[in-house]
Coordinates of C-alpha atoms and ligand atoms in Angstrom, one line a residue:
X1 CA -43.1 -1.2 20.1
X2 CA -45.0 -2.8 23.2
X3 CA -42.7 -2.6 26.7
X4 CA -41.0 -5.2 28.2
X5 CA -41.3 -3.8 32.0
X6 CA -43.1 -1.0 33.6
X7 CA -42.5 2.6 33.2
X8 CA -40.3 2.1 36.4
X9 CA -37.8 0.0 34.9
X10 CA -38.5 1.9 31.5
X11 CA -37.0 5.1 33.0
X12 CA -34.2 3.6 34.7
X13 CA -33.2 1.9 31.2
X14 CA -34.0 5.4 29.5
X15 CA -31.5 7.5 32.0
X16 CA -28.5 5.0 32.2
X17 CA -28.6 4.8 28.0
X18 CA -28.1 9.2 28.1
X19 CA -24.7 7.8 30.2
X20 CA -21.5 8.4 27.9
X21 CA -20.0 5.1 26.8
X22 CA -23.8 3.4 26.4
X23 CA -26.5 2.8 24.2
X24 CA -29.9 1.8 24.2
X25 CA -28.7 -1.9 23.9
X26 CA -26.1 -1.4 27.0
X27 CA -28.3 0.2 28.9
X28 CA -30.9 -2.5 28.8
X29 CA -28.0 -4.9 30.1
X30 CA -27.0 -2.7 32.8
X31 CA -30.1 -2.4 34.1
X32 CA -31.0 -6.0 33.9
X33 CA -27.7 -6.5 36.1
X34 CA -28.5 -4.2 38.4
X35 CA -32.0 -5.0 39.0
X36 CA -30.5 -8.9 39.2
X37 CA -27.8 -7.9 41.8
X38 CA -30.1 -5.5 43.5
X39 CA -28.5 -6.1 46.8
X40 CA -24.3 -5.6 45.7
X41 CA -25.4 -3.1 43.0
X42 CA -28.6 -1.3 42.8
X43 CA -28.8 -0.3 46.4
X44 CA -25.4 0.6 46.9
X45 CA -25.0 2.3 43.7
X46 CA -28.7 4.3 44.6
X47 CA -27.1 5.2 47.5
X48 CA -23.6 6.7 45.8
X49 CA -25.8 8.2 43.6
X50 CA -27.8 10.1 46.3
X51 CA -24.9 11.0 48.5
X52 CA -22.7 12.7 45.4
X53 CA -26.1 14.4 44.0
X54 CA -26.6 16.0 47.8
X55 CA -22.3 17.0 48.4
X56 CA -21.0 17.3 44.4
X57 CA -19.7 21.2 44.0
X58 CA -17.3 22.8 41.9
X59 CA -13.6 24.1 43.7
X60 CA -14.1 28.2 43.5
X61 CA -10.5 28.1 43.5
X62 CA -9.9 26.0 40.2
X63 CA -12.7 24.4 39.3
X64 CA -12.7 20.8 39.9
X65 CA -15.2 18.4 40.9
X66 CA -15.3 17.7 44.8
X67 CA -17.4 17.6 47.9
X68 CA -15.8 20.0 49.5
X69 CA -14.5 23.5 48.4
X70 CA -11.6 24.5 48.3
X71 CA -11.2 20.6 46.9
X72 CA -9.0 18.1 47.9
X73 CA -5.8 19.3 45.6
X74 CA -6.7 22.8 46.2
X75 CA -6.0 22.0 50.3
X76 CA -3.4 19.3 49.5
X77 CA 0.3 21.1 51.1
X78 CA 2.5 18.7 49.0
X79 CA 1.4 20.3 45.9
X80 CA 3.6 23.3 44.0
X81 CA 1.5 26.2 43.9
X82 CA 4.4 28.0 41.7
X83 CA 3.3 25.7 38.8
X84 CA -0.4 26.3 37.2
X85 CA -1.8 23.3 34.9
X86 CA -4.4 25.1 32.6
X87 CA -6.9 21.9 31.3
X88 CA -10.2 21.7 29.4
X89 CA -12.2 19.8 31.2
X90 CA -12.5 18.3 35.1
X91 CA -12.4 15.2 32.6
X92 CA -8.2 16.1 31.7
X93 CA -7.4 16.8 35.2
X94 CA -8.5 13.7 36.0
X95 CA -6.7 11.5 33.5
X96 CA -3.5 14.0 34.8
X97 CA -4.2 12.8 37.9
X98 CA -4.3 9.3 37.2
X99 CA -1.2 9.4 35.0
X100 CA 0.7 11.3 38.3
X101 CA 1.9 13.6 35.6
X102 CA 2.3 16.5 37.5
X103 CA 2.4 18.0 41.6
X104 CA 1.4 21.6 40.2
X105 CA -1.6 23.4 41.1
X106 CA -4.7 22.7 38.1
X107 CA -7.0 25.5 36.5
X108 CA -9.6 24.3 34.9
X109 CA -11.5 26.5 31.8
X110 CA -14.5 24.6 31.2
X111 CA -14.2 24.3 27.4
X112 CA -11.8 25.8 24.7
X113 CA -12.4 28.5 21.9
X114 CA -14.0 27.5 19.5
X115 CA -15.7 29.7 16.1
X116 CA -18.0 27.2 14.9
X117 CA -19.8 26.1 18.3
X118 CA -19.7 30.1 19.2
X119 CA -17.4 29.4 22.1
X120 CA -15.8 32.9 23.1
X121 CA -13.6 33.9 25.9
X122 CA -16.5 35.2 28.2
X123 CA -17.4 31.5 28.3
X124 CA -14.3 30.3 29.4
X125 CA -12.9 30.7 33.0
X126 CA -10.0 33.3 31.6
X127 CA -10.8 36.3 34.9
X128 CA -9.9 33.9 37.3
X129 CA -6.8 32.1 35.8
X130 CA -5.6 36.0 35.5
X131 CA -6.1 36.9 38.8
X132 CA -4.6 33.6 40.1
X133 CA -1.4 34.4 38.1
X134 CA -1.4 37.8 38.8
X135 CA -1.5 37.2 42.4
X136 CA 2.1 37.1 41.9
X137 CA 2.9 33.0 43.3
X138 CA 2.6 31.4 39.9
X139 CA 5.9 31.1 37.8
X140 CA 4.9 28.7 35.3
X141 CA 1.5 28.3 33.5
X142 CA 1.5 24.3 31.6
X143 CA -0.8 24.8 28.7
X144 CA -2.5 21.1 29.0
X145 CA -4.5 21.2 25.8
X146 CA -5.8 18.8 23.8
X147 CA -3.4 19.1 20.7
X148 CA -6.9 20.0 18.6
X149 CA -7.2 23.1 16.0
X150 CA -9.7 24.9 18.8
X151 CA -6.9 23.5 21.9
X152 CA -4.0 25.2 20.1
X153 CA -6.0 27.8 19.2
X154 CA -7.0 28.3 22.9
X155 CA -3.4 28.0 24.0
X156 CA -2.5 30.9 21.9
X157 CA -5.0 33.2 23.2
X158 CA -3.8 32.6 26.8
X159 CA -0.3 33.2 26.4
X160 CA -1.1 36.2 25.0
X161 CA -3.5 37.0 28.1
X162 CA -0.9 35.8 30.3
X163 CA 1.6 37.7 28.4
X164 CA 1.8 41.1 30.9
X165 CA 2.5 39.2 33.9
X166 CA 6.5 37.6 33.2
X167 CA 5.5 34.1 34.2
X168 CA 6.8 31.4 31.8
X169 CA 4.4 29.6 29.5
X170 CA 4.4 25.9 28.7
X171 CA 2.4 23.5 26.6
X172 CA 2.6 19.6 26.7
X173 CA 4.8 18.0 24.0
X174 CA 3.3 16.3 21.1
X175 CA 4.9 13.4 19.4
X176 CA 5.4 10.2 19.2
X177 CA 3.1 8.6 21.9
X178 CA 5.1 6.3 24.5
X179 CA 4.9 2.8 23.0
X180 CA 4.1 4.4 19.3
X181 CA 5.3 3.1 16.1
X182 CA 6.2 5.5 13.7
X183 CA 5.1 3.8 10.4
X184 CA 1.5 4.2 12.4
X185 CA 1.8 7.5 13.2
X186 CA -0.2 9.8 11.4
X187 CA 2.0 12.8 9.3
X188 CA 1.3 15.7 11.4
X189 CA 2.1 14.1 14.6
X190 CA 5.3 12.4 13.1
X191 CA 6.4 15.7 12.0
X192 CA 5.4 17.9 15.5
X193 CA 7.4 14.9 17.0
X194 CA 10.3 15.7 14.4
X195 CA 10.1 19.2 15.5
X196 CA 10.0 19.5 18.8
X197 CA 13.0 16.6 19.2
X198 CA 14.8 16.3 22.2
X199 CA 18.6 15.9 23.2
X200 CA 19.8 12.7 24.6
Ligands
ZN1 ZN1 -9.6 23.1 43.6

């Protein structure tokens, strides 16, 4: 198929359609919008682009995206370093973060266990968590795991790694989301909701 535009614009349309969330077809759009607002857009977002590429690093204290380290939570005094939120992915602290859900301190272990993409524990970020517990400030570790076979699975395995050390364990409820009706709800949730009922 013959090219529209030059290999410049070619490339640009190529890289923004590997961005999650868009397609070839997408891609093509964005571009065409940035290139047309190349002043409010393209510059500005070059520029972003340049400036985070240059300062991005990961927090070596619990692994979250930031451009400085330790990151901003990690230095932030109002948070409660006695509670430890275990996540995925930078991704789920994120959407924590957004959702205000919490004022503990965040772990993050870059993936979950999983058997059939060959995920073991030496590829998740287990030493740290251990030494951050065993440091002795931590009392309660919130398992915030996608409610997935491998999440649950991973949860498991940590409780039983954190196990030695007497602090409390916790894992987020699942149920009926906020909002939910239950003739939609699928049967397993409807029946972890059913388990895991609270008093009024
Ligand atoms: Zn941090």
């Amino acid at each position: 198929m013959a090219s529209v535009t030059g290999p410049e614009i070619e490339r640009l349309i190529q890289l923004l359609a590997r961005v999650p969330g868009l397609g070839p077809r997408s891609a093509r759009r964005a571009a065409l919008q940035l290139i047309k607002k190349r002043e409010q857009l393209l510059a500005p977002l070059a520029e972003a682009m340049r400036v985070a590429n240059e300062r991005i690093l990961t927090c070596s204290v619990c692994g979250n995206v930031d451009t400085s380290d330790p990151c901003t939570l990690c230095r932030d005094p109002k948070r409660d370093p006695t509670v430890l939120v275990v996540v995925e992915d930078v991704a789920d602290l994120w959407a924590l973060e957004r959702a205000q859900a919490t004022m503990g301190a965040y772990h993050v272990l870059g993936g979950v266990l999983s058997a059939l993409d060959g995920v073991g524990p030496k590829d998740l970020d287990l030493d740290r968590l251990v030494a951050r517990v065993a440091e002795g400030v931590v009392k309660e570790v919130v398992l915030a795991l996608n409610a997935t076979v491998d999440g649950q699975t991973t949860a498991h395995y940590v409780t039983e790694l954190l196990a030695p050390y007497g602090v409390k364990v916790t894992r987020l409820a699942h149920g009926v989301p906020v909002g939910g009706e239950l003739d939609y709800l699928d049967e397993g949730t409807l029946a972890a909701a059913m388990r895991q009922r609270t008093a009024l």
